[in-house]
């Protein structure tokens, strides 16, 4: 899986992928374990082999606000904390048991120093993160909760049923009751 992911960027040779894949450490997280918690510094990046993660923060009113999900075959990090070294403003929690391949920040920094393609890779990741942030911003401004739910259903049909309703409702910006109505409407 991780090999396919890196191949998709067309930056690294098979030999390079094989070599730096050896640098990843396998980590298993149980349901509700954290990859990173608000206030901690994110000092690693992970490739999700299995499991689903949610990114959330606690509002000033004390409300748990899920704003992002991460699925298998994608990277995960509290990105702003990872690049700045500042404490994270978000928490990333496993919704189900999960397996990650972890790279420490020091390892990433060494790879960047030794191979310009790693700089290109991180640039591509930063661009993806920006596009995702912009997509989410416009989605919240323009789309109805039903449209946002339908997009999730269309893009992640295998995972949508595995996300607890309270997290899904929070992500959509609606109550669980409203989510139940939407699910009834779209299930025909």
PDB file of C-alpha atoms in Angstrom:
ATOM      1  CA  UNK A   1       0.000   0.000   0.000  1.00  0.00           C
ATOM      2  CA  UNK A   2       2.646   2.527   0.998  1.00  0.00           C
ATOM      3  CA  UNK A   3       4.629   1.658  -2.142  1.00  0.00           C
ATOM      4  CA  UNK A   4       1.591   2.395  -4.322  1.00  0.00           C
ATOM      5  CA  UNK A   5       1.066   5.689  -2.540  1.00  0.00           C
ATOM      6  CA  UNK A   6       4.610   6.906  -3.179  1.00  0.00           C
ATOM      7  CA  UNK A   7       4.552   5.607  -6.764  1.00  0.00           C
ATOM      8  CA  UNK A   8       1.499   7.782  -7.432  1.00  0.00           C
ATOM      9  CA  UNK A   9       3.649  10.925  -7.099  1.00  0.00           C
ATOM     10  CA  UNK A  10       6.035   9.843  -9.903  1.00  0.00           C
ATOM     11  CA  UNK A  11       9.014  11.209  -7.984  1.00  0.00           C
ATOM     12  CA  UNK A  12      10.838   8.188  -6.616  1.00  0.00           C
ATOM     13  CA  UNK A  13      12.408   5.134  -8.225  1.00  0.00           C
ATOM     14  CA  UNK A  14      11.362   1.663  -7.099  1.00  0.00           C
ATOM     15  CA  UNK A  15      14.737   1.321  -5.385  1.00  0.00           C
ATOM     16  CA  UNK A  16      14.260   4.615  -3.495  1.00  0.00           C
ATOM     17  CA  UNK A  17      10.769   3.617  -2.381  1.00  0.00           C
ATOM     18  CA  UNK A  18      12.069   0.262  -1.206  1.00  0.00           C
ATOM     19  CA  UNK A  19      14.897   1.903   0.742  1.00  0.00           C
ATOM     20  CA  UNK A  20      12.934   4.608   2.541  1.00  0.00           C
ATOM     21  CA  UNK A  21      10.035   2.226   3.224  1.00  0.00           C
ATOM     22  CA  UNK A  22      12.440   0.477   5.603  1.00  0.00           C
ATOM     23  CA  UNK A  23      12.524   3.674   7.681  1.00  0.00           C
ATOM     24  CA  UNK A  24       8.840   3.451   8.598  1.00  0.00           C
ATOM     25  CA  UNK A  25       7.908   2.011  11.994  1.00  0.00           C
ATOM     26  CA  UNK A  26       4.668   0.074  12.407  1.00  0.00           C
ATOM     27  CA  UNK A  27       2.366   1.401  15.133  1.00  0.00           C
ATOM     28  CA  UNK A  28      -0.946  -0.093  16.187  1.00  0.00           C
ATOM     29  CA  UNK A  29      -3.572   2.074  17.815  1.00  0.00           C
ATOM     30  CA  UNK A  30      -6.730   0.890  19.509  1.00  0.00           C
ATOM     31  CA  UNK A  31     -10.105   2.496  19.005  1.00  0.00           C
ATOM     32  CA  UNK A  32     -10.138   5.946  20.687  1.00  0.00           C
ATOM     33  CA  UNK A  33      -6.317   6.132  20.921  1.00  0.00           C
ATOM     34  CA  UNK A  34      -4.761   9.378  19.737  1.00  0.00           C
ATOM     35  CA  UNK A  35      -2.207   9.917  17.007  1.00  0.00           C
ATOM     36  CA  UNK A  36      -1.718  13.421  18.398  1.00  0.00           C
ATOM     37  CA  UNK A  37      -3.627  15.432  21.002  1.00  0.00           C
ATOM     38  CA  UNK A  38      -4.332  19.140  21.161  1.00  0.00           C
ATOM     39  CA  UNK A  39      -1.471  20.888  22.938  1.00  0.00           C
ATOM     40  CA  UNK A  40       1.148  18.282  21.953  1.00  0.00           C
ATOM     41  CA  UNK A  41       3.775  18.870  19.291  1.00  0.00           C
ATOM     42  CA  UNK A  42       3.355  16.660  16.233  1.00  0.00           C
ATOM     43  CA  UNK A  43       6.795  15.121  15.682  1.00  0.00           C
ATOM     44  CA  UNK A  44       5.848  12.432  13.183  1.00  0.00           C
ATOM     45  CA  UNK A  45       3.817  11.699  10.126  1.00  0.00           C
ATOM     46  CA  UNK A  46       1.885   8.509   9.536  1.00  0.00           C
ATOM     47  CA  UNK A  47       0.654   6.487   6.606  1.00  0.00           C
ATOM     48  CA  UNK A  48      -2.682   4.877   7.467  1.00  0.00           C
ATOM     49  CA  UNK A  49      -2.603   1.166   6.605  1.00  0.00           C
ATOM     50  CA  UNK A  50      -5.956   0.468   8.246  1.00  0.00           C
ATOM     51  CA  UNK A  51      -8.496   2.260  10.379  1.00  0.00           C
ATOM     52  CA  UNK A  52     -10.276   5.599  10.250  1.00  0.00           C
ATOM     53  CA  UNK A  53      -9.205   8.753  12.064  1.00  0.00           C
ATOM     54  CA  UNK A  54     -11.042  11.910  12.919  1.00  0.00           C
ATOM     55  CA  UNK A  55      -9.504  15.335  13.424  1.00  0.00           C
ATOM     56  CA  UNK A  56     -11.282  17.519  15.934  1.00  0.00           C
ATOM     57  CA  UNK A  57     -10.946  20.388  18.346  1.00  0.00           C
ATOM     58  CA  UNK A  58     -12.846  21.523  21.397  1.00  0.00           C
ATOM     59  CA  UNK A  59     -14.708  24.803  20.853  1.00  0.00           C
ATOM     60  CA  UNK A  60     -14.701  27.667  23.348  1.00  0.00           C
ATOM     61  CA  UNK A  61     -18.083  26.347  24.516  1.00  0.00           C
ATOM     62  CA  UNK A  62     -16.530  22.928  25.219  1.00  0.00           C
ATOM     63  CA  UNK A  63     -18.132  21.273  22.209  1.00  0.00           C
ATOM     64  CA  UNK A  64     -16.290  18.479  20.371  1.00  0.00           C
ATOM     65  CA  UNK A  65     -16.038  19.608  16.702  1.00  0.00           C
ATOM     66  CA  UNK A  66     -15.029  16.974  14.115  1.00  0.00           C
ATOM     67  CA  UNK A  67     -13.835  18.689  10.959  1.00  0.00           C
ATOM     68  CA  UNK A  68     -11.949  15.999   9.043  1.00  0.00           C
ATOM     69  CA  UNK A  69     -11.725  12.242   8.533  1.00  0.00           C
ATOM     70  CA  UNK A  70      -8.664  10.337   7.359  1.00  0.00           C
ATOM     71  CA  UNK A  71      -8.990   6.965   5.678  1.00  0.00           C
ATOM     72  CA  UNK A  72      -6.592   4.128   4.765  1.00  0.00           C
ATOM     73  CA  UNK A  73      -3.912   4.764   2.147  1.00  0.00           C
ATOM     74  CA  UNK A  74      -3.473   8.417   3.115  1.00  0.00           C
ATOM     75  CA  UNK A  75      -1.011  10.339   5.225  1.00  0.00           C
ATOM     76  CA  UNK A  76      -1.871  11.794   8.612  1.00  0.00           C
ATOM     77  CA  UNK A  77      -0.215  14.535  10.658  1.00  0.00           C
ATOM     78  CA  UNK A  78      -1.205  17.627  12.576  1.00  0.00           C
ATOM     79  CA  UNK A  79       0.298  19.471   9.655  1.00  0.00           C
ATOM     80  CA  UNK A  80       0.713  22.982  11.068  1.00  0.00           C
ATOM     81  CA  UNK A  81       2.289  21.591  14.240  1.00  0.00           C
ATOM     82  CA  UNK A  82       4.522  19.239  12.235  1.00  0.00           C
ATOM     83  CA  UNK A  83       5.974  22.051  10.103  1.00  0.00           C
ATOM     84  CA  UNK A  84       6.088  24.782  12.783  1.00  0.00           C
ATOM     85  CA  UNK A  85       7.041  22.782  15.862  1.00  0.00           C
ATOM     86  CA  UNK A  86       4.260  24.560  17.779  1.00  0.00           C
ATOM     87  CA  UNK A  87       1.677  22.717  19.899  1.00  0.00           C
ATOM     88  CA  UNK A  88      -1.162  21.210  17.893  1.00  0.00           C
ATOM     89  CA  UNK A  89      -4.516  22.973  17.856  1.00  0.00           C
ATOM     90  CA  UNK A  90      -6.236  19.699  16.966  1.00  0.00           C
ATOM     91  CA  UNK A  91      -6.514  16.113  18.120  1.00  0.00           C
ATOM     92  CA  UNK A  92      -6.411  13.105  15.801  1.00  0.00           C
ATOM     93  CA  UNK A  93      -8.147  10.047  17.161  1.00  0.00           C
ATOM     94  CA  UNK A  94      -8.624   6.506  15.844  1.00  0.00           C
ATOM     95  CA  UNK A  95     -12.316   5.751  15.344  1.00  0.00           C
ATOM     96  CA  UNK A  96     -11.470   2.047  14.980  1.00  0.00           C
ATOM     97  CA  UNK A  97      -8.395  -0.062  15.665  1.00  0.00           C
ATOM     98  CA  UNK A  98      -5.729   1.169  13.271  1.00  0.00           C
ATOM     99  CA  UNK A  99      -2.294   0.421  11.885  1.00  0.00           C
ATOM    100  CA  UNK A 100       0.063   3.206  10.867  1.00  0.00           C
ATOM    101  CA  UNK A 101       3.480   3.367   9.289  1.00  0.00           C
ATOM    102  CA  UNK A 102       5.303   6.166  11.110  1.00  0.00           C
ATOM    103  CA  UNK A 103       8.147   8.435  10.053  1.00  0.00           C
ATOM    104  CA  UNK A 104       9.708  10.682  12.699  1.00  0.00           C
ATOM    105  CA  UNK A 105      10.239  14.348  11.833  1.00  0.00           C
ATOM    106  CA  UNK A 106      14.006  13.945  12.172  1.00  0.00           C
ATOM    107  CA  UNK A 107      13.896  11.176   9.555  1.00  0.00           C
ATOM    108  CA  UNK A 108      11.813  13.336   7.208  1.00  0.00           C
ATOM    109  CA  UNK A 109      14.260  16.238   7.702  1.00  0.00           C
ATOM    110  CA  UNK A 110      17.187  13.947   6.831  1.00  0.00           C
ATOM    111  CA  UNK A 111      15.394  12.664   3.721  1.00  0.00           C
ATOM    112  CA  UNK A 112      14.764  16.263   2.611  1.00  0.00           C
ATOM    113  CA  UNK A 113      18.446  17.155   3.028  1.00  0.00           C
ATOM    114  CA  UNK A 114      19.587  14.140   1.027  1.00  0.00           C
ATOM    115  CA  UNK A 115      17.019  14.018  -1.780  1.00  0.00           C
ATOM    116  CA  UNK A 116      15.385  16.951  -3.565  1.00  0.00           C
ATOM    117  CA  UNK A 117      12.464  14.699  -4.534  1.00  0.00           C
ATOM    118  CA  UNK A 118      11.433  14.695  -0.869  1.00  0.00           C
ATOM    119  CA  UNK A 119      11.097  18.473  -1.051  1.00  0.00           C
ATOM    120  CA  UNK A 120       8.910  18.007  -4.130  1.00  0.00           C
ATOM    121  CA  UNK A 121       6.922  15.320  -2.337  1.00  0.00           C
ATOM    122  CA  UNK A 122       6.288  17.571   0.678  1.00  0.00           C
ATOM    123  CA  UNK A 123       5.327  20.415  -1.662  1.00  0.00           C
ATOM    124  CA  UNK A 124       2.778  18.112  -3.311  1.00  0.00           C
ATOM    125  CA  UNK A 125       1.430  17.130   0.133  1.00  0.00           C
ATOM    126  CA  UNK A 126       1.174  20.813   1.135  1.00  0.00           C
ATOM    127  CA  UNK A 127      -0.714  21.538  -2.093  1.00  0.00           C
ATOM    128  CA  UNK A 128      -3.099  18.636  -1.413  1.00  0.00           C
ATOM    129  CA  UNK A 129      -3.696  19.891   2.115  1.00  0.00           C
ATOM    130  CA  UNK A 130      -4.420  23.396   0.836  1.00  0.00           C
ATOM    131  CA  UNK A 131      -6.846  22.097  -1.796  1.00  0.00           C
ATOM    132  CA  UNK A 132      -8.593  19.943   0.803  1.00  0.00           C
ATOM    133  CA  UNK A 133      -8.902  22.923   3.146  1.00  0.00           C
ATOM    134  CA  UNK A 134     -10.285  25.104   0.371  1.00  0.00           C
ATOM    135  CA  UNK A 135     -12.714  22.363  -0.738  1.00  0.00           C
ATOM    136  CA  UNK A 136     -13.948  21.961   2.830  1.00  0.00           C
ATOM    137  CA  UNK A 137     -14.329  25.728   3.266  1.00  0.00           C
ATOM    138  CA  UNK A 138     -16.439  26.074   0.114  1.00  0.00           C
ATOM    139  CA  UNK A 139     -18.375  22.926   0.964  1.00  0.00           C
ATOM    140  CA  UNK A 140     -19.394  24.408   4.318  1.00  0.00           C
ATOM    141  CA  UNK A 141     -20.312  27.740   2.708  1.00  0.00           C
ATOM    142  CA  UNK A 142     -22.197  26.462  -0.343  1.00  0.00           C
ATOM    143  CA  UNK A 143     -23.485  22.936   0.183  1.00  0.00           C
ATOM    144  CA  UNK A 144     -26.352  21.717   2.285  1.00  0.00           C
ATOM    145  CA  UNK A 145     -25.781  19.042   4.913  1.00  0.00           C
ATOM    146  CA  UNK A 146     -27.437  16.549   2.544  1.00  0.00           C
ATOM    147  CA  UNK A 147     -25.015  17.469  -0.243  1.00  0.00           C
ATOM    148  CA  UNK A 148     -22.047  17.123   2.123  1.00  0.00           C
ATOM    149  CA  UNK A 149     -23.327  13.732   3.280  1.00  0.00           C
ATOM    150  CA  UNK A 150     -23.845  12.593  -0.323  1.00  0.00           C
ATOM    151  CA  UNK A 151     -20.275  13.569  -1.199  1.00  0.00           C
ATOM    152  CA  UNK A 152     -18.943  11.478   1.684  1.00  0.00           C
ATOM    153  CA  UNK A 153     -21.164   8.606   0.652  1.00  0.00           C
ATOM    154  CA  UNK A 154     -19.987   8.856  -2.951  1.00  0.00           C
ATOM    155  CA  UNK A 155     -16.273   9.125  -2.147  1.00  0.00           C
ATOM    156  CA  UNK A 156     -16.045   6.772   0.845  1.00  0.00           C
ATOM    157  CA  UNK A 157     -18.906   4.267   0.601  1.00  0.00           C
ATOM    158  CA  UNK A 158     -16.954   1.506   2.372  1.00  0.00           C
ATOM    159  CA  UNK A 159     -16.179   3.688   5.376  1.00  0.00           C
ATOM    160  CA  UNK A 160     -19.203   5.936   5.885  1.00  0.00           C
ATOM    161  CA  UNK A 161     -21.161   3.289   7.826  1.00  0.00           C
ATOM    162  CA  UNK A 162     -18.194   2.766  10.172  1.00  0.00           C
ATOM    163  CA  UNK A 163     -18.148   6.363  11.414  1.00  0.00           C
ATOM    164  CA  UNK A 164     -20.130   6.866  14.649  1.00  0.00           C
ATOM    165  CA  UNK A 165     -23.160   9.124  14.146  1.00  0.00           C
ATOM    166  CA  UNK A 166     -22.028  11.787  16.619  1.00  0.00           C
ATOM    167  CA  UNK A 167     -18.778  12.336  14.680  1.00  0.00           C
ATOM    168  CA  UNK A 168     -20.514  12.292  11.320  1.00  0.00           C
ATOM    169  CA  UNK A 169     -23.147  14.776  12.507  1.00  0.00           C
ATOM    170  CA  UNK A 170     -20.441  17.051  13.927  1.00  0.00           C
ATOM    171  CA  UNK A 171     -18.514  16.909  10.633  1.00  0.00           C
ATOM    172  CA  UNK A 172     -21.655  17.820   8.710  1.00  0.00           C
ATOM    173  CA  UNK A 173     -22.520  20.615  11.158  1.00  0.00           C
ATOM    174  CA  UNK A 174     -25.899  19.142  12.099  1.00  0.00           C
ATOM    175  CA  UNK A 175     -27.565  17.251  14.931  1.00  0.00           C
ATOM    176  CA  UNK A 176     -27.704  13.459  15.043  1.00  0.00           C
ATOM    177  CA  UNK A 177     -31.452  13.688  14.606  1.00  0.00           C
ATOM    178  CA  UNK A 178     -31.057  15.698  11.381  1.00  0.00           C
ATOM    179  CA  UNK A 179     -28.455  13.176  10.178  1.00  0.00           C
ATOM    180  CA  UNK A 180     -30.902  10.329  10.781  1.00  0.00           C
ATOM    181  CA  UNK A 181     -33.478  12.124   8.609  1.00  0.00           C
ATOM    182  CA  UNK A 182     -30.912  12.641   5.836  1.00  0.00           C
ATOM    183  CA  UNK A 183     -29.867   8.991   5.941  1.00  0.00           C
ATOM    184  CA  UNK A 184     -33.507   7.897   5.634  1.00  0.00           C
ATOM    185  CA  UNK A 185     -34.044  10.244   2.667  1.00  0.00           C
ATOM    186  CA  UNK A 186     -31.005   9.078   0.723  1.00  0.00           C
ATOM    187  CA  UNK A 187     -31.392   5.356   1.406  1.00  0.00           C
ATOM    188  CA  UNK A 188     -34.642   5.319  -0.575  1.00  0.00           C
TER     189      UNK A 188
END
